[in-house]
Coordinates of C-alpha atoms and ligand atoms in Angstrom, one line a residue:
X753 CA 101.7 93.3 118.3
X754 CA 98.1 94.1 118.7
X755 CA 95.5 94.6 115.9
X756 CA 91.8 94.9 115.6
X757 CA 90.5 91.9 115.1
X758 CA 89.9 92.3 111.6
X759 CA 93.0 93.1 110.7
X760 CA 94.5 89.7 112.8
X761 CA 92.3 87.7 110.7
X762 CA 93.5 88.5 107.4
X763 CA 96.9 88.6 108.6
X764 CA 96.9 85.0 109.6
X765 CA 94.8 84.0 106.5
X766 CA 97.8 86.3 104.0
X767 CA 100.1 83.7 102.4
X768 CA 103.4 85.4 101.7
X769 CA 104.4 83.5 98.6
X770 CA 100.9 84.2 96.5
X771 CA 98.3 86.3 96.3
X772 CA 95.0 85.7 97.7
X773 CA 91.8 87.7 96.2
X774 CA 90.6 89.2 99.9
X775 CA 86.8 88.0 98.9
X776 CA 88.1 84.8 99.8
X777 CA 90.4 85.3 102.7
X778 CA 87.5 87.3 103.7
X779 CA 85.4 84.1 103.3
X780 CA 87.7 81.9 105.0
X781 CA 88.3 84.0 108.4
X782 CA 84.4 85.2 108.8
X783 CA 85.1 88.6 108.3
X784 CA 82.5 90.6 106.2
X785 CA 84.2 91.1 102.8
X786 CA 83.6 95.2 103.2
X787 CA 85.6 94.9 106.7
X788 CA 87.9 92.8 105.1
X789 CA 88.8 95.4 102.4
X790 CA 89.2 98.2 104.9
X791 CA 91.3 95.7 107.1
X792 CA 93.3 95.2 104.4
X793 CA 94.1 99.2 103.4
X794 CA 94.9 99.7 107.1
X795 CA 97.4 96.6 107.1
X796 CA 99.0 97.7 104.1
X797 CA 99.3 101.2 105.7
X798 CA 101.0 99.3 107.8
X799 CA 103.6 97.9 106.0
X800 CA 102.6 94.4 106.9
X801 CA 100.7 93.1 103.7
X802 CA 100.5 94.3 99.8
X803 CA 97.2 94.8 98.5
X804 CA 97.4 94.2 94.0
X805 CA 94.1 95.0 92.0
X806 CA 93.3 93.4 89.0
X807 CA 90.0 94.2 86.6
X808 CA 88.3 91.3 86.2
X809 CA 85.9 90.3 83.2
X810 CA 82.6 88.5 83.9
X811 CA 79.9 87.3 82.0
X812 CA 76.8 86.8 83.2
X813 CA 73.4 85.7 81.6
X814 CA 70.7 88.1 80.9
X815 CA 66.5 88.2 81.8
X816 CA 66.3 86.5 78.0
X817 CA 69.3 84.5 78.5
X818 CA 68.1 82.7 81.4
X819 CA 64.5 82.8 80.1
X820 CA 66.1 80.2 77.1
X821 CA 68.4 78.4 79.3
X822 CA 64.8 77.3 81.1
X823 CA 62.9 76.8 78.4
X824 CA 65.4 75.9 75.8
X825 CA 66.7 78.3 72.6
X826 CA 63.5 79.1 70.5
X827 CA 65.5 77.6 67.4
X828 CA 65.8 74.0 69.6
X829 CA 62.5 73.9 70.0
X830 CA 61.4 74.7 66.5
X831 CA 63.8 71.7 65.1
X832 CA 61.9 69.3 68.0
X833 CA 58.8 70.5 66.6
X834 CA 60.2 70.2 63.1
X835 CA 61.1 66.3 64.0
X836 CA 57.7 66.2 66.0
X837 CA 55.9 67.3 62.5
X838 CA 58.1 64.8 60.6
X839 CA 60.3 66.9 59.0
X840 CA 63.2 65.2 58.8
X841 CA 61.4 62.9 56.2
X842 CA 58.6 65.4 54.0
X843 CA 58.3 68.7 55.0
X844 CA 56.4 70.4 57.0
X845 CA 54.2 73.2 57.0
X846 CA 55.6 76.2 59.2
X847 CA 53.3 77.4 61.1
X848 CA 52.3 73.8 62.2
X849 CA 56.0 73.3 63.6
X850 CA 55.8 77.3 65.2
X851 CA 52.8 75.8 66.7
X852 CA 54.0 72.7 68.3
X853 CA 57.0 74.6 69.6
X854 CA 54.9 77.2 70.7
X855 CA 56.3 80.0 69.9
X856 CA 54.9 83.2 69.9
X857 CA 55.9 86.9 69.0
X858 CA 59.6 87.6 68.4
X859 CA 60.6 84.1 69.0
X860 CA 59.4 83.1 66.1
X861 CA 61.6 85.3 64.1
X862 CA 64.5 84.8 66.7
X863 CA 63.6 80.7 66.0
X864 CA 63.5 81.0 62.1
X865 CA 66.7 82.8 61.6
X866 CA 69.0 81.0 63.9
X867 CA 67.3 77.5 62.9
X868 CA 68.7 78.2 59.3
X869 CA 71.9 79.8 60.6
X870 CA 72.7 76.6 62.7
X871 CA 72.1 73.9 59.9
X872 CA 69.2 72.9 62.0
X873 CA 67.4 72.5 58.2
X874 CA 66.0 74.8 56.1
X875 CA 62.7 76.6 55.1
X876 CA 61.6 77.6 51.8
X877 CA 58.1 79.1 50.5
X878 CA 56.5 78.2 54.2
X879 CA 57.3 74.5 54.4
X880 CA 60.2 73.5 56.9
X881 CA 62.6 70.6 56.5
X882 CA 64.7 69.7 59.2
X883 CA 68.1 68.2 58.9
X884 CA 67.6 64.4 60.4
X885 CA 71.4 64.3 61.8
X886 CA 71.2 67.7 63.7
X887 CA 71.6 67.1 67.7
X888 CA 69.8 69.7 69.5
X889 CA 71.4 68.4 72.8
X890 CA 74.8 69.3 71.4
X891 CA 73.6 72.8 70.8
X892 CA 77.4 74.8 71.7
X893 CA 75.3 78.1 72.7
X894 CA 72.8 76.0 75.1
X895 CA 75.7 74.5 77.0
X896 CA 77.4 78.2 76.6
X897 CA 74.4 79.3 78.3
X898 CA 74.7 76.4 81.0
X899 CA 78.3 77.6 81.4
X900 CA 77.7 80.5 82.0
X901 CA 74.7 80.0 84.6
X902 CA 77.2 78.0 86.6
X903 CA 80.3 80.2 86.8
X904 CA 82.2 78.5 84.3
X905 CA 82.4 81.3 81.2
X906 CA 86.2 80.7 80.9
X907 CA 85.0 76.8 79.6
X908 CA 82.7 78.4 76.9
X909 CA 84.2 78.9 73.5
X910 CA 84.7 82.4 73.2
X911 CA 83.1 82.4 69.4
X912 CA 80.1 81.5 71.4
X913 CA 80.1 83.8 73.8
X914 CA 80.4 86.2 71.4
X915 CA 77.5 85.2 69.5
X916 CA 75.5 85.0 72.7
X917 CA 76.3 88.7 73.4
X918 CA 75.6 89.5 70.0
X919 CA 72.2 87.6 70.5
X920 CA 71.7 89.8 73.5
X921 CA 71.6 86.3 76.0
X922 CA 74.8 87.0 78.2
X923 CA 76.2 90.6 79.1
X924 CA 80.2 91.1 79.8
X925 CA 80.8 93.6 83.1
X926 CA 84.4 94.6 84.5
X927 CA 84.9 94.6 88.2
X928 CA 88.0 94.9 90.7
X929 CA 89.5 92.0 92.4
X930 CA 92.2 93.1 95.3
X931 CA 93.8 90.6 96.8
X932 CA 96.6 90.5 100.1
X933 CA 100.5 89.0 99.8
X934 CA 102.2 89.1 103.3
X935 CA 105.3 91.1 103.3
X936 CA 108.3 90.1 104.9
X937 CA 107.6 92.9 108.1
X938 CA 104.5 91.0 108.0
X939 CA 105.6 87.1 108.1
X940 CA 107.7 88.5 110.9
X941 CA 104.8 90.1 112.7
X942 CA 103.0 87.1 112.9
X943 CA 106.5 85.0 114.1
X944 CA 106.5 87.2 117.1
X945 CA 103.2 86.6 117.3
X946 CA 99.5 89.3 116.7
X947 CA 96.8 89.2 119.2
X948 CA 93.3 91.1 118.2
X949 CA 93.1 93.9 120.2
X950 CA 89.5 94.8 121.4
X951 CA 89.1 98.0 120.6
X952 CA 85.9 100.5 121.3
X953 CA 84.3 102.6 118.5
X954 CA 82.6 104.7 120.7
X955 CA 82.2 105.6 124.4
X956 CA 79.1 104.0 126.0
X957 CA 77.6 105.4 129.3
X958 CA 78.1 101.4 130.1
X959 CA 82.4 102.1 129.6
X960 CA 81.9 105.2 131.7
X961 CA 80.2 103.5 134.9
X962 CA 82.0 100.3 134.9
X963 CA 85.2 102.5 134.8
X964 CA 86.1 100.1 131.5
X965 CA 87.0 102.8 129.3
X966 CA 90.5 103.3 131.3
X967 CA 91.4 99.4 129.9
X968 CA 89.9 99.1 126.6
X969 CA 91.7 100.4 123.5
X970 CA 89.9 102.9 120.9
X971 CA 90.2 103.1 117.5
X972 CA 91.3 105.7 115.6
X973 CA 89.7 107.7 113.6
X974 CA 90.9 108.2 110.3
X975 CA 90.2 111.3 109.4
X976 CA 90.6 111.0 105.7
X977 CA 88.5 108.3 105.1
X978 CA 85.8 109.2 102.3
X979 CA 82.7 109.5 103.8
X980 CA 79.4 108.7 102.2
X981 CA 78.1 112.1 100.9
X982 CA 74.3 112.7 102.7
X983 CA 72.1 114.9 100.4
X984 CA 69.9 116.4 102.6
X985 CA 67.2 118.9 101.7
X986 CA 68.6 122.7 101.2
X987 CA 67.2 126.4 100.6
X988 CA 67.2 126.8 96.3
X989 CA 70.0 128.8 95.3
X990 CA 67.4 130.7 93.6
X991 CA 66.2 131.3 96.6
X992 CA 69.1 132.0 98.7
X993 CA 70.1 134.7 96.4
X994 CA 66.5 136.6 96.2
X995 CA 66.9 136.4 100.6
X996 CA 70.5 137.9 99.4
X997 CA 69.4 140.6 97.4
X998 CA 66.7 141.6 100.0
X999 CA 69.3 141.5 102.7
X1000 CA 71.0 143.9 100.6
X1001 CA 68.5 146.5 99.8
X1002 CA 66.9 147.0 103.0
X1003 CA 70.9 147.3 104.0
X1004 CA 70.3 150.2 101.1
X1005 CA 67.2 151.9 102.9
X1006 CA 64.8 149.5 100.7
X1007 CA 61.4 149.1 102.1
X1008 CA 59.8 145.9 100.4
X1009 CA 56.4 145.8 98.3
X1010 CA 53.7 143.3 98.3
X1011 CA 51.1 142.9 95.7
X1012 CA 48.8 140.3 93.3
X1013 CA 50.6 137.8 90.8
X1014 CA 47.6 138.4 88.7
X1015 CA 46.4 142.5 88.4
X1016 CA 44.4 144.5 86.6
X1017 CA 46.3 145.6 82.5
X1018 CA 45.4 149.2 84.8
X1019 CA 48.3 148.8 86.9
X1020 CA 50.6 146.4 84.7
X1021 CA 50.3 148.6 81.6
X1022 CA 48.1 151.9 82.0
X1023 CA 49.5 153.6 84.6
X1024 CA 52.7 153.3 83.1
X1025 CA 51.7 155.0 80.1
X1026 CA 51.5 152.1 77.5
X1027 CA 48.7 152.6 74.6
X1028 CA 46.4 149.9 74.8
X1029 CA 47.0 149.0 71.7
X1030 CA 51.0 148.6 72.4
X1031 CA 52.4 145.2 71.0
X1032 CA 53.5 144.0 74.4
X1033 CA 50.0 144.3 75.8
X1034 CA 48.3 141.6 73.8
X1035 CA 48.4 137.8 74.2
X1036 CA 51.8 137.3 72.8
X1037 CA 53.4 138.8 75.4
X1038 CA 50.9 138.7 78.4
X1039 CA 48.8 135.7 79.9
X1040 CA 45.1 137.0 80.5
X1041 CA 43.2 135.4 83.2
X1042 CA 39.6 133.7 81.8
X1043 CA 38.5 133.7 85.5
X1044 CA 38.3 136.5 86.9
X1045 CA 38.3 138.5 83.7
X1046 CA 38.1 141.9 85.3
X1047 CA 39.1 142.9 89.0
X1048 CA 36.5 144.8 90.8
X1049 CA 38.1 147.7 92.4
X1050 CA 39.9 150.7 90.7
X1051 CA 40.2 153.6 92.1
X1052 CA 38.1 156.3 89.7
X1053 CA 40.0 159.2 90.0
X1054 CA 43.3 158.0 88.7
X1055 CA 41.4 156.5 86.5
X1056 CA 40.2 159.3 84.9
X1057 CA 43.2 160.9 85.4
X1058 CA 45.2 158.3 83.4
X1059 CA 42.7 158.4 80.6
X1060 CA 43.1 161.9 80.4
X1061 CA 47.2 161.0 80.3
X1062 CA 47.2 158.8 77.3
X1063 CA 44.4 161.2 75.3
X1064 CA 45.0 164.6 75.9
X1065 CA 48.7 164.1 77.2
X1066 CA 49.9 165.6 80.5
X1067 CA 51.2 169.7 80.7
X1068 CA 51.3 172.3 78.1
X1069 CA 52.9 170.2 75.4
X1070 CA 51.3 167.2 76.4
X1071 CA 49.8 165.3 73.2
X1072 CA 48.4 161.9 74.6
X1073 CA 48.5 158.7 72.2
X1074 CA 45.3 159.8 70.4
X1075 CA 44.6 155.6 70.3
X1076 CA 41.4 154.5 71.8
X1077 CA 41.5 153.9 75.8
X1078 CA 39.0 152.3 77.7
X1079 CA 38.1 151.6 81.2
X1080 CA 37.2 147.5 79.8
X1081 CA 40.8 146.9 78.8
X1082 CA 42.3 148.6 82.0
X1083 CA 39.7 146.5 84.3
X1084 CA 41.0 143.0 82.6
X1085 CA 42.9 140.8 84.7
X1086 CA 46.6 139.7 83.4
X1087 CA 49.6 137.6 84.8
X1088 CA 52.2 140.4 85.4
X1089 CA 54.3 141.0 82.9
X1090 CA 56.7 142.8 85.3
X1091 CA 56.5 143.9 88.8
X1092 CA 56.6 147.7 88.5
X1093 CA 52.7 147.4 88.5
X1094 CA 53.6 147.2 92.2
X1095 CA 55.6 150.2 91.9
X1096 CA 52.3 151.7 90.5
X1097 CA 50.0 150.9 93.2
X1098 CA 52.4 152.3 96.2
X1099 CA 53.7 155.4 94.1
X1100 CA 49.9 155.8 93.6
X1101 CA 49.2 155.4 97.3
X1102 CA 46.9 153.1 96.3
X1103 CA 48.8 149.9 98.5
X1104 CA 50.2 152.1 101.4
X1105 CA 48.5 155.5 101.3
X1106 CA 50.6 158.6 100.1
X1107 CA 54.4 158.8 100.5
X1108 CA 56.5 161.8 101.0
X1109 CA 60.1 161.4 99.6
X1110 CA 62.4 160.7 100.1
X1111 CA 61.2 156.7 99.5
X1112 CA 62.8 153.8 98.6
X1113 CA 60.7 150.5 97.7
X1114 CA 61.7 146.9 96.2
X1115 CA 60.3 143.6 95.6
X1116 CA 62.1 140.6 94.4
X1117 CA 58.8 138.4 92.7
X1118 CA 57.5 136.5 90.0
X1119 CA 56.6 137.6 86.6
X1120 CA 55.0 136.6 84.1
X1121 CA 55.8 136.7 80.2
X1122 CA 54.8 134.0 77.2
X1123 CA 58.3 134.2 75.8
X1124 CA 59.7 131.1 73.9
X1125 CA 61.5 128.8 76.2
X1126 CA 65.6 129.1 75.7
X1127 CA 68.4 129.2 77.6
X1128 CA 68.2 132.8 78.4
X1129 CA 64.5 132.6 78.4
X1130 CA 61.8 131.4 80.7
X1131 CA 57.8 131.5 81.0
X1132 CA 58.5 133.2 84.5
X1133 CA 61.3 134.8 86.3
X1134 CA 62.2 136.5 89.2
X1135 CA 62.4 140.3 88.8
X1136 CA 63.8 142.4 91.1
X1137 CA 61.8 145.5 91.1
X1138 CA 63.2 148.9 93.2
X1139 CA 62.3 152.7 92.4
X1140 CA 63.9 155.8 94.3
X1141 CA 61.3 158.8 94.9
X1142 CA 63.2 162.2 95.6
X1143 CA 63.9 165.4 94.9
X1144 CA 66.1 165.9 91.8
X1145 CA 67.5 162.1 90.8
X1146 CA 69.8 162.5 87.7
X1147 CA 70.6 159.4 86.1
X1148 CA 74.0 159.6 87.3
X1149 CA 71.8 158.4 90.8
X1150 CA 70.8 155.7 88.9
X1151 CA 74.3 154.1 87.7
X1152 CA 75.4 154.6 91.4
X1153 CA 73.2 152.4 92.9
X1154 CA 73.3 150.1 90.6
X1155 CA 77.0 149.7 91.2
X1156 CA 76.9 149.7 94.4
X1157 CA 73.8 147.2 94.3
X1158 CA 75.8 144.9 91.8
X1159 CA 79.2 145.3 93.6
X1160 CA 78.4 143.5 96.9
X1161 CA 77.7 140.5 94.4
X1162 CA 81.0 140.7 93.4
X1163 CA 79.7 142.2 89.9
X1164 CA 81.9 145.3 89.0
X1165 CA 81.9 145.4 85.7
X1166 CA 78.3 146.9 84.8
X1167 CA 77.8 148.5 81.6
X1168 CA 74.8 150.7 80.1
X1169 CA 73.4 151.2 77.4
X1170 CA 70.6 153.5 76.4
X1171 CA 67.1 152.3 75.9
X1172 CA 63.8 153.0 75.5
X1173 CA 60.7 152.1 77.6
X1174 CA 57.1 153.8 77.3
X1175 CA 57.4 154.8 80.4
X1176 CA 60.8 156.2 81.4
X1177 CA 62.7 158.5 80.2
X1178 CA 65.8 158.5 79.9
X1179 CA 65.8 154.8 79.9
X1180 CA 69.0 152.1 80.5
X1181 CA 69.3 148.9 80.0
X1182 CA 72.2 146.8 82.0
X1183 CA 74.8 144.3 80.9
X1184 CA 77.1 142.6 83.0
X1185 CA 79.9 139.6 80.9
X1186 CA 78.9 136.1 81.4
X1187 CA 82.0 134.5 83.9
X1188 CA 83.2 132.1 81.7
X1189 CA 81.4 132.6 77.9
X1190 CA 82.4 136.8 78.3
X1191 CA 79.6 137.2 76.7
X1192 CA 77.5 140.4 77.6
X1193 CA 74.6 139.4 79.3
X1194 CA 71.5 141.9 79.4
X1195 CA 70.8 142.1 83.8
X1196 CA 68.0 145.1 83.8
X1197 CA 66.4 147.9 82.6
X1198 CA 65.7 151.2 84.3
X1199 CA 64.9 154.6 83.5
X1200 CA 63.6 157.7 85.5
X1201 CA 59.8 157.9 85.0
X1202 CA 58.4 160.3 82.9
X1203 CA 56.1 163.1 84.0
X1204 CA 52.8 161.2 81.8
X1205 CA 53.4 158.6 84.3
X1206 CA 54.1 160.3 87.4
X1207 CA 51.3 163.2 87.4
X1208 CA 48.6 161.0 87.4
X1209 CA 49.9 159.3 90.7
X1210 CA 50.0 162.7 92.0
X1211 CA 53.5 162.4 92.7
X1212 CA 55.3 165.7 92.2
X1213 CA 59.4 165.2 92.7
X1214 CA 61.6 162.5 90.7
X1215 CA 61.7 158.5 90.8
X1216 CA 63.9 156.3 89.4
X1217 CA 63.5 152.6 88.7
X1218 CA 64.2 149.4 87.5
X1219 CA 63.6 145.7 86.9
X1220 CA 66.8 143.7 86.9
X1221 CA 66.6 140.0 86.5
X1222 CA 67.5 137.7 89.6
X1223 CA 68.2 134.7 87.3
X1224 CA 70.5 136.5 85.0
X1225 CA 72.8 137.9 88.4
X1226 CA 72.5 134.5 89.4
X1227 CA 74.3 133.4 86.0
X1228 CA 76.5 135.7 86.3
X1229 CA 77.6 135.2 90.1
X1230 CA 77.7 131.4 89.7
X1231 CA 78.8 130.8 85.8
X1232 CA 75.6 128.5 84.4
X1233 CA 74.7 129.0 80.9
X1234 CA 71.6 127.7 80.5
X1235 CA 68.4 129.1 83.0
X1236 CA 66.6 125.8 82.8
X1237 CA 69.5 124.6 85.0
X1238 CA 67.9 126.0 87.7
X1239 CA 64.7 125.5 87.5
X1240 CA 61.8 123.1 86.0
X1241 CA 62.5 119.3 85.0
X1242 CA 66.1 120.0 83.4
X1243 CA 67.4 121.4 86.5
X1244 CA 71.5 120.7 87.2
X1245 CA 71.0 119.0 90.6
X1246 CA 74.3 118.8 91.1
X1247 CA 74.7 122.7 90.6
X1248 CA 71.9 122.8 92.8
X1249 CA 73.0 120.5 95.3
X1250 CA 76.8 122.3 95.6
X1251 CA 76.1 126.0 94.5
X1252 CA 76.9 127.9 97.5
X1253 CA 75.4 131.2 98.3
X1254 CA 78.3 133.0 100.8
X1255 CA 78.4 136.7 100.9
Ligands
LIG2531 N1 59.4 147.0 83.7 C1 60.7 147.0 83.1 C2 61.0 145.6 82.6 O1 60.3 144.7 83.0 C3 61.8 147.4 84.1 C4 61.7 148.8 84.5 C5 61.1 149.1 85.7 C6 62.3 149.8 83.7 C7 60.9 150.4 86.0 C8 62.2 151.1 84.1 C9 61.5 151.4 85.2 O2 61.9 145.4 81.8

């Protein structure tokens, strides 16, 4: 019969009337002890050997453990010193003897306690007397310690041991021993006698020219051997899914907006028709830049026109907040609070120039809010941002694209709920349930904008839009409860690592 050589090796070195740990076998024939183990799988496979496991205990000494088994126990030394100091006949002052030991920091009170604890002597009221028939060199937990150092736990008194754990000196650990028994296919295997075969891991150019490869034997590839898992760098799934949803969209007729992180309040909050003095406008909610404080460049006829939108109001009825508005607070400079200032500077034709509808825009960005950190919760998020400008949009347009938006993420279970924003009206906000709590999850909000909004960007037919969150479809596509695993220092790497994002 031919074998790798491997696999010879331990066959010949297998006894078939006891076991034999393959660490030793492995030893004994040369063979590395990781070949050995695989050698010995595939021989078993084979019917020729039996491999047994067995959990073994070991104890093994610790940093401090072998620290004391240098330079004796602290308590040893102190009795030495102790004897040094004359102890034995009057006794001695204390911190004389933790002098002459040497002893410093914790192993002083380490020395004290097990000193007394041993019979070593005692201490009262600062003055040491040490016990004159006390043998340091019989110390059972120094020759423990020695045991242990040289393999030979199983000698120690188990007592001892324990207290040397106890004292933190020696640590226990479990580990696997296989070892090999030949069976009797295998006793006959080697009477009719095993030669190694020499077998080729791989093709060389060297086998192909010599012609070599027609004689040699390959080995086989065993195709359910665990393989060592390689972590290589990938795309975030955060990622992957905002590249999703823009696949998707501009598969909708999306076109996709660009614009500043950090913007004036005039197109975060103004345009869209919220007071200046509106809760969500001041440092609770917002981040204000300190540098710059004001952007340069708005254009001065939409501002005017918006001023006129939140005082006087906009058509007959119009009533306008009647709050104070000034130019200062629309020029300062904020962290977005939401990306449909974007949908203000192309509706505006401010970004782009004017549009005709029908239009369709997105962007899937950054925002900004100072929220509280939670699970649901984070101190910036994706938003993906979209509006619809045309002719007569009912809301009825509005729940249809959603669920055709949400659908090709699997998502078909969208509900709505009416809501209010300053700046749309009607207004919805969307919930999809949570994959495995049920809960409902808020996804978005959305609305059709109102006509305080709209006039002032001179756009005369309908639009429709929303902001939906990217990490709460996320949750909902993939099943994670908490946001922080996926991003920031708590991240799940392992969700990270496996999450796939197939559509
Ligand atoms: N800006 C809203 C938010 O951040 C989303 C929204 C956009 C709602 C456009 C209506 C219209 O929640």
């Amino acid at each position: 019969m031919k074998l790798p050589q491997a696999q010879v090796a331990l066959l010949r070195a297998a006894d078939a009337n006891e076991d034999r740990r393959i660490a030793d076998v492995a030893d004994e024939a040369d063979v590395k002890r990781e070949t050995a183990t695989g050698a010995a799988f595939e021989l078993e496979d084979e019917g020729l050997v039996t491999v047994s496991e067995e959990t073994v205990e070991s104890v093994s000494l610790t940093d401090e453990g072998r620290q004391y088994l240098g330079e004796g126990l602290p308590e040893v030394r102190f009795y030495r010193a102790a004897i040094d100091a004359g102890a034995a006949d009057e006794p001695a002052d204390m911190g004389t003897v933790i002098g002459g030991a040497g002893l410093e920091g914790d192993a002083v009170d380490i020395a004290l306690s097990n000193f007394a604890r041993k019979g070593y002597g005692e201490i009262d009221s600062g003055s040491v007397h040490a016990d004159p028939d006390a043998d340091p060199d019989e110390d059972p937990e120094a020759a423990a310690l020695a045991a242990v150092e040289s393999g030979d736990a199983g000698e120690a008194d188990s007592d001892v041991l324990y207290q040397l754990e106890r004292r933190g000196l020696v640590e226990r650990s479990e580990s696997t021993v296989r070892s090999i028994r030949l069976t009797d296919d295998g006793v006959t295997a080697l009477m009719e006698g095993v030669e190694a075969a020499e077998t080729v891991g791989e093709l060389t150019p060297e086998l192909l020219t010599s012609g070599e490869w027609e004689d040699v034997e390959f080995a086989e590839y065993n195709v359910e051997a665990d393989a060592e898992p390689v972590q290589g760098g990938k795309e975030h799934v955060l990622r992957q899914t905002a590249n999703r949803v823009k696949d998707v969209l501009v598969g909708m007729g999306f076109k996709e907006m660009q614009g500043p992180h950090a913007d004036a309040q005039f197109w975060i909050n103004d345009c869209l028709f919220m007071p200046q003095d509106h809760p969500a406008r001041t440092h609770w909610d917002q981040f204000a830049l300190s540098n710059p404080q004001e952007i340069d460049h708005l254009p001065e006829d939409l501002v005017e026109r918006v001023r006129s939108a939140h005082r006087e109001g906009v058509g007959e009825d119009g009533e306008g907040y009647h709050s104070p508005w000034t130019e200062d607070v629309a020029r300062r400079v904020d962290l977005r609070g939401h990306t449909t200032s974007l949908s203000m500077r192309y509706l505006s034709g401010e970004q782009i120039g004017d549009l005709e509808p029908p239009e369709r825009y997105f962007s899937v960005e950054k925002v900004y809010r100072n929220d509280t950190l939670d699970p649901t919760h984070l101190l910036e998020f994706f938003q993906i941002e979209g509006w619809v400008m045309a002719e007569d949009l009912s809301v009825r347009d509005l729940m249809g694209t959603f669920t055709e938006f949400y659908e090709q993420f699997g998502i078909t279970d969208l509900e709505f709920k009416p809501h209010y924003n300053p700046y749309t009206e009607p207004s919805f906000e969307l919930f999809g349930t949570h994959p495995e709590t049920g809960e409902i999850v808020e996804v978005g909000n959305s609305g059709i904008f109102r006509d305080e909004v709209l006039e002032p960007l001179g756009v005369d037919c309908d639009v429709m839009a929303w902001g939906l969150s990217l990490e709460r479809l996320l949750m909902l596509m993939y099943g994670f409860e908490d946001i922080r695993d996926v991003h920031g220092t708590l991240a799940d790497l392992e969700l990270l690592r496996e999450t796939e994002v197939v559509y």
